[in-house]
GROMACS .gro file of C-alpha atoms in nm:
model
  297
    1LEU     CA    1  -2.649  -5.611   4.180
    2ILE     CA    2  -2.562  -5.279   4.016
    3GLY     CA    3  -2.237  -5.256   4.210
    4GLY     CA    4  -2.146  -5.613   4.122
    5ALA     CA    5  -2.175  -5.521   3.755
    6GLY     CA    6  -1.921  -5.240   3.800
    7TYR     CA    7  -2.167  -4.950   3.814
    8THR     CA    8  -2.247  -4.684   4.068
    9ASP     CA    9  -2.602  -4.560   4.098
   10GLN     CA   10  -2.519  -4.258   3.882
   11THR     CA   11  -2.322  -4.442   3.611
   12PHE     CA   12  -2.599  -4.701   3.584
   13ARG     CA   13  -2.857  -4.426   3.541
   14ASP     CA   14  -2.635  -4.267   3.273
   15TYR     CA   15  -2.601  -4.601   3.095
   16LEU     CA   16  -2.975  -4.666   3.111
   17ARG     CA   17  -3.051  -4.315   2.987
   18SER     CA   18  -2.824  -4.365   2.685
   19GLN     CA   19  -2.987  -4.700   2.606
   20LEU     CA   20  -3.334  -4.543   2.619
   21GLN     CA   21  -3.214  -4.265   2.391
   22ILE     CA   22  -3.081  -4.518   2.141
   23GLN     CA   23  -3.407  -4.713   2.153
   24ALA     CA   24  -3.607  -4.395   2.095
   25TRP     CA   25  -3.383  -4.299   1.802
   26GLU     CA   26  -3.413  -4.647   1.648
   27GLN     CA   27  -3.791  -4.634   1.687
   28GLU     CA   28  -3.798  -4.298   1.514
   29ILE     CA   29  -3.600  -4.438   1.220
   30THR     CA   30  -3.777  -4.774   1.188
   31GLY     CA   31  -4.118  -4.715   1.347
   32GLU     CA   32  -4.299  -4.708   1.013
   33VAL     CA   33  -4.115  -5.003   0.860
   34GLU     CA   34  -4.350  -5.292   0.782
   35VAL     CA   35  -4.338  -5.613   0.584
   36THR     CA   36  -4.589  -5.727   0.325
   37ASP     CA   37  -4.729  -6.077   0.288
   38ALA     CA   38  -4.511  -6.119  -0.020
   39GLU     CA   39  -4.202  -6.024   0.179
   40ILE     CA   40  -4.297  -6.266   0.457
   41GLU     CA   41  -4.330  -6.548   0.203
   42SER     CA   42  -4.002  -6.453   0.038
   43PHE     CA   43  -3.819  -6.437   0.372
   44TYR     CA   44  -3.957  -6.780   0.462
   45ARG     CA   45  -3.846  -6.932   0.130
   46THR     CA   46  -3.495  -6.788   0.151
   47ASN     CA   47  -3.441  -6.878   0.519
   48LEU     CA   48  -3.597  -7.224   0.533
   49ASP     CA   49  -3.318  -7.357   0.754
   50ALA     CA   50  -3.442  -7.131   1.035
   51TYR     CA   51  -3.787  -7.295   1.033
   52GLN     CA   52  -3.708  -7.664   1.043
   53THR     CA   53  -3.861  -7.932   1.258
   54ASP     CA   54  -3.620  -8.102   1.496
   55PRO     CA   55  -3.477  -8.436   1.378
   56ARG     CA   56  -3.681  -8.728   1.512
   57VAL     CA   57  -3.658  -9.106   1.530
   58ARG     CA   58  -3.881  -9.409   1.571
   59ALA     CA   59  -3.715  -9.631   1.827
   60ARG     CA   60  -3.739  -9.900   2.095
   61GLN     CA   61  -3.532  -9.900   2.412
   62ILE     CA   62  -3.424 -10.135   2.685
   63VAL     CA   63  -3.349 -10.001   3.033
   64VAL     CA   64  -3.182 -10.221   3.295
   65ASP     CA   65  -2.985 -10.164   3.614
   66ASP     CA   66  -2.701 -10.405   3.534
   67GLN     CA   67  -2.429 -10.320   3.281
   68ASP     CA   68  -2.336 -10.680   3.209
   69LEU     CA   69  -2.701 -10.763   3.139
   70ALA     CA   70  -2.726 -10.463   2.904
   71ARG     CA   71  -2.419 -10.582   2.713
   72GLU     CA   72  -2.557 -10.936   2.693
   73LEU     CA   73  -2.890 -10.806   2.557
   74ARG     CA   74  -2.704 -10.598   2.300
   75ASP     CA   75  -2.508 -10.903   2.183
   76ARG     CA   76  -2.831 -11.099   2.152
   77ALA     CA   77  -2.992 -10.820   1.949
   78LEU     CA   78  -2.690 -10.805   1.719
   79ALA     CA   79  -2.712 -11.182   1.678
   80GLY     CA   80  -3.061 -11.141   1.536
   81GLU     CA   81  -3.304 -11.179   1.828
   82SER     CA   82  -3.610 -10.955   1.824
   83PHE     CA   83  -3.536 -10.631   2.009
   84ALA     CA   84  -3.904 -10.598   2.104
   85ASP     CA   85  -3.900 -10.946   2.260
   86LEU     CA   86  -3.581 -10.865   2.449
   87ALA     CA   87  -3.738 -10.544   2.580
   88SER     CA   88  -4.050 -10.733   2.693
   89GLU     CA   89  -3.829 -10.986   2.867
   90ALA     CA   90  -3.584 -10.759   3.050
   91SER     CA   91  -3.658 -10.386   3.031
   92LEU     CA   92  -3.750 -10.197   3.346
   93GLU     CA   93  -3.939  -9.944   3.133
   94ARG     CA   94  -4.194  -9.993   2.854
   95ALA     CA   95  -4.162 -10.370   2.871
   96GLU     CA   96  -4.533 -10.415   2.800
   97GLN     CA   97  -4.487 -10.212   2.478
   98GLY     CA   98  -4.184 -10.405   2.362
   99GLY     CA   99  -3.970 -10.103   2.446
  100ALA     CA  100  -4.160  -9.880   2.201
  101VAL     CA  101  -4.085  -9.511   2.261
  102GLY     CA  102  -4.376  -9.271   2.226
  103GLY     CA  103  -4.671  -9.512   2.228
  104GLU     CA  104  -4.786  -9.871   2.188
  105GLU     CA  105  -4.577  -9.873   1.870
  106PRO     CA  106  -4.270  -9.656   1.808
  107GLN     CA  107  -4.377  -9.296   1.734
  108PRO     CA  108  -4.164  -9.008   1.600
  109VAL     CA  109  -3.986  -8.851   1.898
  110GLY     CA  110  -3.715  -8.591   1.944
  111ARG     CA  111  -3.425  -8.560   2.183
  112PRO     CA  112  -3.638  -8.485   2.493
  113ALA     CA  113  -3.775  -8.840   2.480
  114PHE     CA  114  -3.438  -8.971   2.603
  115PRO     CA  115  -3.197  -8.875   2.881
  116THR     CA  116  -2.932  -8.640   2.742
  117PRO     CA  117  -2.642  -8.894   2.720
  118VAL     CA  118  -2.874  -9.144   2.552
  119ALA     CA  119  -3.010  -8.884   2.308
  120THR     CA  120  -2.653  -8.797   2.210
  121GLN     CA  121  -2.590  -9.156   2.101
  122VAL     CA  122  -2.933  -9.198   1.939
  123PHE     CA  123  -2.904  -8.888   1.721
  124ALA     CA  124  -2.542  -8.959   1.634
  125LEU     CA  125  -2.660  -9.255   1.424
  126GLN     CA  126  -2.660  -9.177   1.054
  127VAL     CA  127  -2.865  -9.486   0.964
  128PRO     CA  128  -3.106  -9.701   1.166
  129GLY     CA  129  -2.926  -9.929   1.405
  130LEU     CA  130  -2.830 -10.006   1.762
  131THR     CA  131  -2.665  -9.766   2.005
  132PRO     CA  132  -2.388  -9.865   2.244
  133VAL     CA  133  -2.488  -9.929   2.604
  134VAL     CA  134  -2.524  -9.587   2.771
  135GLU     CA  135  -2.526  -9.525   3.146
  136ASN     CA  136  -2.746  -9.257   3.298
  137ALA     CA  137  -2.841  -9.210   3.664
  138GLY     CA  138  -2.739  -9.562   3.756
  139ARG     CA  139  -2.931  -9.731   3.477
  140PHE     CA  140  -2.814  -9.870   3.144
  141TYR     CA  141  -2.987  -9.788   2.818
  142LEU     CA  142  -2.984  -9.966   2.485
  143VAL     CA  143  -3.178  -9.812   2.195
  144GLN     CA  144  -3.269  -9.960   1.860
  145VAL     CA  145  -3.346  -9.686   1.608
  146GLU     CA  146  -3.589  -9.820   1.349
  147GLU     CA  147  -3.628  -9.504   1.141
  148ILE     CA  148  -3.456  -9.166   1.122
  149LEU     CA  149  -3.676  -8.872   1.032
  150PRO     CA  150  -3.452  -8.581   0.933
  151ALA     CA  151  -3.540  -8.218   0.993
  152GLU     CA  152  -3.776  -8.070   0.736
  153PRO     CA  153  -3.929  -7.726   0.680
  154ARG     CA  154  -4.234  -7.644   0.890
  155PRO     CA  155  -4.531  -7.513   0.686
  156LEU     CA  156  -4.545  -7.137   0.652
  157ASP     CA  157  -4.894  -7.122   0.805
  158GLU     CA  158  -4.753  -7.285   1.117
  159VAL     CA  159  -4.467  -7.036   1.161
  160ARG     CA  160  -4.606  -6.724   0.991
  161ASP     CA  161  -4.604  -6.512   1.307
  162GLN     CA  162  -4.240  -6.598   1.380
  163VAL     CA  163  -4.140  -6.539   1.017
  164ARG     CA  164  -4.311  -6.200   1.023
  165GLU     CA  165  -4.120  -6.099   1.339
  166ASP     CA  166  -3.791  -6.218   1.192
  167ALA     CA  167  -3.850  -6.049   0.856
  168LEU     CA  168  -3.951  -5.723   1.024
  169ALA     CA  169  -3.643  -5.731   1.248
  170ALA     CA  170  -3.420  -5.797   0.944
  171LYS     CA  171  -3.579  -5.514   0.747
  172ARG     CA  172  -3.545  -5.272   1.040
  173THR     CA  173  -3.180  -5.371   1.089
  174ALA     CA  174  -3.112  -5.299   0.722
  175VAL     CA  175  -3.277  -4.956   0.749
  176LEU     CA  176  -3.071  -4.872   1.057
  177ASP     CA  177  -2.749  -4.994   0.895
  178ARG     CA  178  -2.806  -4.777   0.588
  179HIS     CA  179  -2.893  -4.477   0.805
  180VAL     CA  180  -2.576  -4.516   1.011
  181GLU     CA  181  -2.370  -4.552   0.693
  182ASP     CA  182  -2.517  -4.223   0.568
  183LEU     CA  183  -2.437  -4.053   0.898
  184VAL     CA  184  -2.078  -4.175   0.885
  185ALA     CA  185  -2.039  -4.067   0.522
  186ASP     CA  186  -2.167  -3.717   0.603
  187ALA     CA  187  -1.974  -3.676   0.928
  188GLU     CA  188  -1.692  -3.422   0.952
  189VAL     CA  189  -1.415  -3.528   1.185
  190ASP     CA  190  -1.114  -3.315   1.283
  191LEU     CA  191  -0.812  -3.434   1.471
  192ALA     CA  192  -0.690  -3.239   1.770
  193GLU     CA  193  -0.388  -3.025   1.695
  194GLY     CA  194  -0.067  -3.216   1.752
  195SER     CA  195  -0.236  -3.559   1.745
  196ASP     CA  196  -0.026  -3.841   1.603
  197LEU     CA  197  -0.340  -4.027   1.489
  198THR     CA  198  -0.457  -4.026   1.129
  199LEU     CA  199  -0.795  -4.016   0.959
  200ALA     CA  200  -0.668  -4.212   0.660
  201ASP     CA  201  -0.905  -4.496   0.573
  202PRO     CA  202  -0.762  -4.662   0.263
  203VAL     CA  203  -0.947  -4.906   0.041
  204VAL     CA  204  -0.823  -5.260   0.110
  205ALA     CA  205  -1.038  -5.436  -0.153
  206ARG     CA  206  -1.277  -5.356  -0.437
  207VAL     CA  207  -1.564  -5.583  -0.532
  208GLY     CA  208  -1.725  -5.443  -0.844
  209ASP     CA  209  -1.820  -5.087  -0.756
  210ALA     CA  210  -1.817  -5.159  -0.382
  211GLN     CA  211  -1.521  -5.071  -0.163
  212ILE     CA  212  -1.403  -5.244   0.153
  213LEU     CA  213  -1.222  -4.992   0.372
  214ALA     CA  214  -0.951  -5.051   0.628
  215SER     CA  215  -1.199  -4.948   0.898
  216ASP     CA  216  -1.440  -5.220   0.780
  217LEU     CA  217  -1.165  -5.477   0.820
  218VAL     CA  218  -1.060  -5.346   1.161
  219ARG     CA  219  -1.420  -5.348   1.283
  220ALA     CA  220  -1.486  -5.702   1.158
  221THR     CA  221  -1.159  -5.823   1.312
  222TYR     CA  222  -1.178  -5.671   1.658
  223THR     CA  223  -1.551  -5.718   1.714
  224ASN     CA  224  -1.506  -6.091   1.652
  225PRO     CA  225  -1.580  -6.254   1.993
  226GLN     CA  226  -1.306  -6.515   1.955
  227ILE     CA  227  -1.046  -6.252   1.873
  228GLN     CA  228  -1.163  -6.034   2.161
  229GLN     CA  229  -1.104  -6.324   2.399
  230ALA     CA  230  -0.757  -6.385   2.255
  231LEU     CA  231  -0.633  -6.024   2.255
  232SER     CA  232  -0.289  -5.999   2.410
  233PRO     CA  233   0.059  -5.881   2.309
  234GLN     CA  234   0.148  -6.244   2.240
  235THR     CA  235  -0.133  -6.289   1.986
  236ALA     CA  236  -0.101  -5.951   1.811
  237SER     CA  237   0.114  -6.074   1.523
  238LEU     CA  238  -0.103  -6.384   1.477
  239ILE     CA  239  -0.415  -6.168   1.451
  240VAL     CA  240  -0.255  -5.928   1.203
  241ASP     CA  241  -0.076  -6.187   0.988
  242PHE     CA  242  -0.331  -6.468   0.988
  243PHE     CA  243  -0.679  -6.364   1.105
  244LYS     CA  244  -0.698  -6.027   0.930
  245PRO     CA  245  -0.632  -6.170   0.580
  246THR     CA  246  -0.883  -6.448   0.650
  247ILE     CA  247  -1.148  -6.203   0.764
  248LEU     CA  248  -1.079  -5.984   0.459
  249GLU     CA  249  -1.151  -6.286   0.238
  250GLN     CA  250  -1.477  -6.336   0.429
  251LEU     CA  251  -1.574  -5.972   0.373
  252ILE     CA  252  -1.501  -6.008   0.001
  253ASP     CA  253  -1.702  -6.331  -0.017
  254ARG     CA  254  -1.991  -6.163   0.164
  255GLU     CA  255  -1.992  -5.867  -0.074
  256LEU     CA  256  -1.982  -6.103  -0.372
  257ALA     CA  257  -2.282  -6.290  -0.235
  258VAL     CA  258  -2.472  -5.967  -0.167
  259GLN     CA  259  -2.412  -5.847  -0.522
  260GLY     CA  260  -2.497  -6.188  -0.664
  261ALA     CA  261  -2.824  -6.199  -0.470
  262SER     CA  262  -2.974  -5.936  -0.698
  263SER     CA  263  -2.952  -6.173  -0.995
  264LEU     CA  264  -3.137  -6.461  -0.825
  265ASP     CA  265  -3.506  -6.541  -0.862
  266ALA     CA  266  -3.582  -6.453  -0.500
  267THR     CA  267  -3.608  -6.141  -0.284
  268PHE     CA  268  -3.358  -6.089  -0.004
  269PHE     CA  269  -3.349  -5.820   0.262
  270GLY     CA  270  -3.183  -5.758   0.597
  271SER     CA  271  -2.824  -5.691   0.692
  272ASP     CA  272  -2.551  -5.767   0.438
  273ALA     CA  273  -2.450  -6.071   0.642
  274LEU     CA  274  -2.805  -6.208   0.637
  275ILE     CA  275  -2.852  -6.136   0.265
  276ALA     CA  276  -2.523  -6.310   0.185
  277GLN     CA  277  -2.603  -6.621   0.388
  278SER     CA  278  -2.961  -6.638   0.259
  279ALA     CA  279  -2.841  -6.606  -0.101
  280LEU     CA  280  -2.585  -6.884  -0.057
  281ASP     CA  281  -2.847  -7.108   0.107
  282TRP     CA  282  -3.088  -7.033  -0.178
  283VAL     CA  283  -2.835  -7.127  -0.445
  284ALA     CA  284  -2.750  -7.451  -0.265
  285ARG     CA  285  -3.105  -7.542  -0.161
  286GLU     CA  286  -3.131  -7.842  -0.396
  287ALA     CA  287  -2.777  -7.970  -0.350
  288GLU     CA  288  -2.757  -8.336  -0.260
  289ALA     CA  289  -2.481  -8.589  -0.207
  290ASP     CA  290  -2.503  -8.958  -0.290
  291ASP     CA  291  -2.344  -9.233  -0.079
  292GLU     CA  292  -2.033  -9.244  -0.300
  293GLU     CA  293  -1.974  -8.870  -0.262
  294ILE     CA  294  -2.029  -8.889   0.114
  295LEU     CA  295  -1.775  -9.170   0.141
  296ALA     CA  296  -1.524  -8.978  -0.072
  297PHE     CA  297  -1.568  -8.672   0.151
   0.00000   0.00000   0.00000
């Protein structure tokens, strides 16, 4: 296993030793970091999207082993016949319940209540209605969604332990980030004599009093997983001319959001990326769109 990963016994031991050293160093820096109840509540409020229930539906289904029959039943349902009666008449599953999913009457259920291809069609519906006929494992499914129950925040008491872990991890990450920034700022680096490299790290953007350095842009660009996968001589100019300016805009937007977070009526902590996203989510938390706006979009 070690050899298949490109290691020898010795290089793997060296790698593992360095990882243990890093873990020990991180523990030394963050070991005493804790979160208060107030911080847990604030983290929950500003990251509600992370603690949502899964979308659910109330539905009835018909399952048959003949595609033509499934299509005929769908046409009859669209013509106005009772879906429950059709399920009682023809379905191979839940016929005695009129096709009700989840109980004697339709109960709120999530994706696992349906085979994957069927769930894809069920949860693609934006309003209650009838799915197309879907084949799965030699059977044909037809689902009538009676009610769509969108995702909603889970109560804090239900997810408090998870929120505490997430908030603590975010706070520890922020402490580590600041510590590393201090180490970099205090570091003295000398180039080897005769080297054609340079230590110049010019400012590429200013956001208020904050500076975005060329090294920040390089790091954000070349640690991007998509760009890493696309690295080649053929894509070099595309990365420099198109992706770098786009990523610089993202860094500026992130810094703007981080600075703006301090003026909001909520407490944010964690990495800059997390603070920025949480602040934007907080500002937009009550945004809604009516049917006319959705259609226009």
